[in-house]
Every structure is written in C-alpha cells, then in structure tokens.
Amino acid sequence: KQEVTQIPAALSVPEGENLVLNCSFTDSAIYNLQWFRQDPGKGLTSLLLIQSSQREQTSGRLNASLDKSSGRSTLYIAASQPGDSATYLCAVRSNSGNTPLVFGKGTRLSVIA
Amino acid sequence: DTGVSQDPRHKITKRGQNVTFRCDPISEHNRLYWYRQTLGQGPEFLTYFQNEAQLEKSRLLSDRFSAERPKGSFSTLEIQRTEQGDSAMYLCASSLAGTSGANVLTFGAGSRLTVL
C-alpha cells in the first residue's frame, strides 16, 4: 500500500527566503506525482505535475523535482511571499493512470512579512 | 464553465440525520472523484466514476455512504444516519480520461460537514 509522508508538517519563514518542502513515498512504482496548494477551508489547486519519466517541472517561482528510485520529491519555492502561505500537499498516482491519488498530510507554510 | 462546483459549502446536521452533497464537474470531464479530508490530514479517496459507472470504492465508504452519477454529469454523495466521525470536508474532483488530462484532477471548493 502506497504511503506518502511530508516533512516538515509546518514551516515558518521570513519573506524573501527560498525554501524546500519534502515528500517521500514508499512504493517507487508511481505513474506520476502532483503538488497541490490548499488555502484554509478551501479546495485544492494543482501546482505542478511530474510524470514518472520526468525529473522536474517548473512554474514561475516553483520547481518540483522527482527521484523515483529513492521515493522522493521536493518542491522548491523561490523568493517566498506572504501570499505563498498555505498548506502544500503532495500526491502520487501508482502504477497506472487509473488508480486514485494518494495524498500526504501536507506542509503548512507561513511566510512572514 | 467555471470549474468544479460543490453544494452546499457547509452543512451542519444532528447525529442520525441524512445529508446529501452535490458535485458538478467540468462539463467535458468524464471522471469524477470523491475524497474526504479531516482536519490536519490529507484527502482520502472514497470513490470514483467514469461517466455513470462507479469504478472503484474505498473501504472508507461504509454502507451508510452512497454515491451516484446517474447521467454521467453531476454526482451526489449521500450519508445516512450521520455520526460525529463523519464530520469532515468532502471534496469532489474531475478529470478527462483518455488523454494526458487524465493525470490532472481539478478539485472543487469542498463541502464541509459538521455533525453535532
């Protein structure tokens, strides 16, 4: 059974810092990995999707990497801003595109102005 | 089409009552998913449909829970005889199977259930 772990559970940084969020998964036979953002009391917004054959994806100040063999992904946020404050969730899809996403518990990020 | 819509956004009910949530997916999406999220946890998969067919159900979906997607468009999730442990955010997502879009789920804002 696939399990996804995110470290740290919470993180507080001053504005302008670069930061890294970590995600690990137990079964390396994944189809793809997705990072989401969730604001308090709201739904999920997809940030980046990495296919199993890819090593990284970039969108603006966000960069996600994938090391399938070690079961790890990182989300790098450059020049953090208070508007980046949210919970960041990592989710993996195993084996094929027909299996449901398995989520980690998330990292709650606070960027202090 | 403005995305995935869920209704109601918040439902407060007494233990033992039945509740129903509705999800309207993105119109061209043929897959629809239900997830449950409790405080401080990531979303947990409940069930998903491709068109009107319910293809998979999680063991989390007890016999008090039933989901339907009768015409392959909107879906309903009904919880009978609610318990306090059912209090959670119920998230709906949709995607387009058969293309690379099958990999990307679009989530709704969720329906928050509070059982007193």
Short mmCIF file of C-alpha atoms in Angstrom, two decimals:
data_model
loop_
_atom_site.label_atom_id
_atom_site.label_comp_id
_atom_site.label_asym_id
_atom_site.label_seq_id
_atom_site.Cartn_x
_atom_site.Cartn_y
_atom_site.Cartn_z
CA LYS A 1 0.00 0.00 0.00
CA GLN A 2 1.38 3.36 -1.05
CA GLU A 3 2.11 5.79 1.78
CA VAL A 4 3.09 9.41 1.34
CA THR A 5 4.93 11.41 4.00
CA GLN A 6 5.59 15.13 4.02
CA ILE A 7 8.23 16.84 6.10
CA PRO A 8 8.11 19.25 7.81
CA ALA A 9 4.50 19.35 8.96
CA ALA A 10 4.74 23.11 9.41
CA LEU A 11 7.23 25.75 8.38
CA SER A 12 7.51 29.46 9.10
CA VAL A 13 9.93 31.63 7.13
CA PRO A 14 10.54 35.36 6.63
CA GLU A 15 9.52 36.87 3.33
CA GLY A 16 12.11 36.56 0.57
CA GLU A 17 13.60 33.26 1.69
CA ASN A 18 13.97 30.30 -0.62
CA LEU A 19 12.54 27.11 0.84
CA VAL A 20 12.18 23.40 0.17
CA LEU A 21 9.28 21.14 1.02
CA ASN A 22 9.84 17.40 1.09
CA CYS A 23 7.67 14.48 0.06
CA SER A 24 8.53 10.78 0.26
CA PHE A 25 6.59 7.75 -0.91
CA THR A 26 7.01 4.07 -0.09
CA ASP A 27 6.29 2.46 -3.47
CA SER A 28 8.54 3.77 -6.22
CA ALA A 29 6.34 2.30 -8.97
CA ILE A 30 4.48 5.53 -9.50
CA TYR A 31 2.72 6.84 -12.57
CA ASN A 32 3.02 10.49 -11.64
CA LEU A 33 3.31 12.88 -8.71
CA GLN A 34 1.38 16.07 -8.19
CA TRP A 35 1.82 19.06 -5.86
CA PHE A 36 -1.24 20.96 -4.69
CA ARG A 37 -1.85 24.12 -2.70
CA GLN A 38 -4.73 24.40 -0.25
CA ASP A 39 -5.81 27.62 1.40
CA PRO A 40 -7.65 27.35 4.76
CA GLY A 41 -11.16 25.98 4.33
CA LYS A 42 -10.79 25.78 0.57
CA GLY A 43 -10.31 23.16 -2.09
CA LEU A 44 -7.06 22.14 -3.77
CA THR A 45 -5.27 23.95 -6.54
CA SER A 46 -2.91 21.94 -8.72
CA LEU A 47 0.58 23.47 -8.87
CA LEU A 48 2.79 21.01 -10.71
CA LEU A 49 2.51 17.53 -12.19
CA ILE A 50 5.58 15.36 -12.77
CA GLN A 51 5.27 12.24 -14.87
CA SER A 52 7.29 9.21 -13.77
CA SER A 53 9.66 9.67 -16.70
CA GLN A 54 10.43 13.29 -15.77
CA ARG A 55 12.93 14.64 -13.26
CA GLU A 56 11.50 18.09 -12.66
CA GLN A 57 8.86 20.63 -13.56
CA THR A 58 8.92 24.39 -13.18
CA SER A 59 6.21 27.02 -12.96
CA GLY A 60 7.21 30.56 -12.11
CA ARG A 61 8.89 30.57 -8.70
CA LEU A 62 8.06 26.90 -8.14
CA ASN A 63 10.25 23.97 -9.06
CA ALA A 64 9.36 20.36 -8.29
CA SER A 65 11.83 17.52 -8.62
CA LEU A 66 11.29 13.78 -8.64
CA ASP A 67 13.70 10.99 -7.72
CA LYS A 68 11.61 7.91 -8.29
CA SER A 69 14.27 5.40 -7.29
CA SER A 70 14.66 6.93 -3.84
CA GLY A 71 10.95 7.66 -3.47
CA ARG A 72 11.34 11.40 -3.02
CA SER A 73 10.11 14.66 -4.40
CA THR A 74 10.88 18.22 -3.39
CA LEU A 75 9.01 21.45 -4.01
CA TYR A 76 11.30 24.46 -4.15
CA ILE A 77 9.77 27.91 -3.68
CA ALA A 78 12.00 30.83 -4.58
CA ALA A 79 11.77 34.29 -3.04
CA SER A 80 8.81 33.41 -0.85
CA GLN A 81 5.97 35.90 -0.39
CA PRO A 82 3.22 36.20 2.24
CA GLY A 83 0.74 35.14 -0.45
CA ASP A 84 2.51 31.76 -0.58
CA SER A 85 1.17 30.98 2.90
CA ALA A 86 -0.96 27.86 2.56
CA THR A 87 -0.81 24.10 3.01
CA TYR A 88 1.12 22.27 0.30
CA LEU A 89 0.07 18.70 -0.45
CA CYS A 90 1.96 16.04 -2.34
CA ALA A 91 0.01 13.24 -4.05
CA VAL A 92 1.14 10.20 -6.02
CA ARG A 93 -0.66 8.02 -8.52
CA SER A 94 0.63 4.45 -8.57
CA ASN A 95 1.10 2.01 -11.42
CA SER A 96 -1.35 3.35 -13.96
CA GLY A 97 -3.43 6.39 -14.68
CA ASN A 98 -6.50 4.59 -13.35
CA THR A 99 -5.51 4.44 -9.69
CA PRO A 100 -6.62 7.17 -7.30
CA LEU A 101 -4.24 9.77 -5.95
CA VAL A 102 -2.72 9.06 -2.53
CA PHE A 103 -2.03 12.21 -0.54
CA GLY A 104 0.39 13.17 2.17
CA LYS A 105 -0.78 15.16 5.18
CA GLY A 106 0.71 18.35 3.84
CA THR A 107 3.15 21.02 4.95
CA ARG A 108 1.60 24.17 6.42
CA LEU A 109 3.68 27.12 5.26
CA SER A 110 3.62 30.59 6.81
CA VAL A 111 5.59 33.36 5.13
CA ILE A 112 6.04 36.30 7.48
CA ALA A 113 6.20 39.82 6.05
CA ASP B 1 -17.66 26.60 -17.24
CA THR B 2 -16.04 27.94 -14.12
CA GLY B 3 -14.69 24.67 -12.72
CA VAL B 4 -15.95 22.06 -10.29
CA SER B 5 -18.89 23.21 -8.20
CA GLN B 6 -19.97 21.71 -4.91
CA ASP B 7 -23.12 22.34 -2.92
CA PRO B 8 -23.72 23.06 -0.12
CA ARG B 9 -20.46 24.58 1.00
CA HIS B 10 -21.25 23.92 4.63
CA LYS B 11 -23.80 21.63 6.23
CA ILE B 12 -24.50 21.36 9.96
CA THR B 13 -26.65 18.45 10.99
CA LYS B 14 -27.59 16.43 14.03
CA ARG B 15 -26.35 12.92 14.53
CA GLY B 16 -28.62 10.38 12.87
CA GLN B 17 -29.81 12.66 10.08
CA ASN B 18 -29.17 12.03 6.39
CA VAL B 19 -27.23 14.51 4.28
CA THR B 20 -26.59 14.78 0.56
CA PHE B 21 -23.85 16.64 -1.26
CA ARG B 22 -23.83 17.51 -4.92
CA CYS B 23 -20.90 17.92 -7.28
CA ASP B 24 -21.00 19.41 -10.77
CA PRO B 25 -17.77 18.59 -12.61
CA ILE B 26 -16.18 20.43 -15.50
CA SER B 27 -18.57 19.70 -18.34
CA GLU B 28 -16.23 17.79 -20.66
CA HIS B 29 -14.68 15.72 -17.86
CA ASN B 30 -15.76 12.08 -17.80
CA ARG B 31 -14.17 11.12 -14.48
CA LEU B 32 -15.43 12.27 -11.12
CA TYR B 33 -13.85 11.58 -7.74
CA TRP B 34 -14.93 11.96 -4.13
CA TYR B 35 -12.40 12.47 -1.36
CA ARG B 36 -12.78 13.11 2.38
CA GLN B 37 -10.44 15.34 4.36
CA THR B 38 -10.36 15.70 8.13
CA LEU B 39 -8.54 18.45 9.98
CA GLY B 40 -4.77 18.23 9.66
CA GLN B 41 -4.91 15.30 7.26
CA GLY B 42 -4.54 14.92 3.54
CA PRO B 43 -7.55 13.99 1.41
CA GLU B 44 -8.53 10.30 1.46
CA PHE B 45 -10.03 8.63 -1.59
CA LEU B 46 -13.64 7.49 -1.32
CA THR B 47 -14.85 6.57 -4.80
CA TYR B 48 -14.70 7.50 -8.46
CA PHE B 49 -16.85 7.32 -11.57
CA GLN B 50 -16.10 7.15 -15.23
CA ASN B 51 -19.19 8.52 -16.89
CA GLU B 52 -22.05 6.92 -14.94
CA ALA B 53 -20.13 3.81 -13.87
CA GLN B 54 -18.75 3.65 -10.34
CA LEU B 55 -15.38 2.00 -10.93
CA GLU B 56 -13.81 1.92 -7.51
CA LYS B 57 -14.85 2.31 -3.89
CA SER B 58 -12.59 2.68 -0.89
CA ARG B 59 -13.07 0.65 2.25
CA LEU B 60 -13.68 4.03 3.89
CA LEU B 61 -17.02 4.10 2.09
CA SER B 62 -19.19 2.28 4.62
CA ASP B 63 -22.70 1.07 3.83
CA ARG B 64 -24.05 4.37 5.17
CA PHE B 65 -22.42 6.14 2.23
CA SER B 66 -23.74 6.01 -1.30
CA ALA B 67 -22.62 7.89 -4.37
CA GLU B 68 -24.33 8.18 -7.72
CA ARG B 69 -23.70 9.77 -11.06
CA PRO B 70 -26.89 8.86 -12.90
CA LYS B 71 -26.34 10.61 -16.22
CA GLY B 72 -22.60 10.84 -16.20
CA SER B 73 -22.69 14.51 -15.36
CA PHE B 74 -23.30 15.68 -11.78
CA SER B 75 -22.83 13.37 -8.81
CA THR B 76 -24.36 13.08 -5.37
CA LEU B 77 -22.84 11.71 -2.19
CA GLU B 78 -25.36 10.71 0.46
CA ILE B 79 -24.54 9.87 4.05
CA GLN B 80 -27.26 8.13 6.01
CA ARG B 81 -27.58 8.14 9.81
CA THR B 82 -24.69 10.55 10.21
CA GLU B 83 -22.20 10.08 13.03
CA GLN B 84 -19.89 12.63 14.62
CA GLY B 85 -16.96 10.86 12.96
CA ASP B 86 -18.39 11.80 9.57
CA SER B 87 -17.52 15.45 10.23
CA ALA B 88 -15.06 16.36 7.51
CA MET B 89 -14.57 18.25 4.27
CA TYR B 90 -15.93 16.28 1.31
CA LEU B 91 -14.00 17.14 -1.83
CA CYS B 92 -15.04 16.44 -5.38
CA ALA B 93 -12.66 16.41 -8.33
CA SER B 94 -12.97 15.72 -12.04
CA SER B 95 -10.64 14.84 -14.89
CA LEU B 96 -10.66 13.85 -18.52
CA ALA B 97 -9.69 10.21 -19.10
CA GLY B 98 -8.08 9.01 -22.28
CA THR B 99 -5.74 11.96 -22.75
CA SER B 100 -2.92 13.44 -20.76
CA GLY B 101 -5.65 15.31 -18.91
CA ALA B 102 -6.46 12.07 -17.10
CA ASN B 103 -3.45 12.80 -14.96
CA VAL B 104 -4.67 16.14 -13.66
CA LEU B 105 -7.55 16.42 -11.24
CA THR B 106 -9.41 19.68 -10.81
CA PHE B 107 -10.87 19.99 -7.33
CA GLY B 108 -13.94 21.83 -6.12
CA ALA B 109 -14.00 24.05 -3.04
CA GLY B 110 -15.44 21.23 -0.94
CA SER B 111 -18.49 20.68 1.23
CA ARG B 112 -17.82 20.89 4.93
CA LEU B 113 -19.96 18.63 7.11
CA THR B 114 -20.37 19.21 10.83
CA VAL B 115 -22.29 16.56 12.75
CA LEU B 116 -23.43 17.68 16.20
#
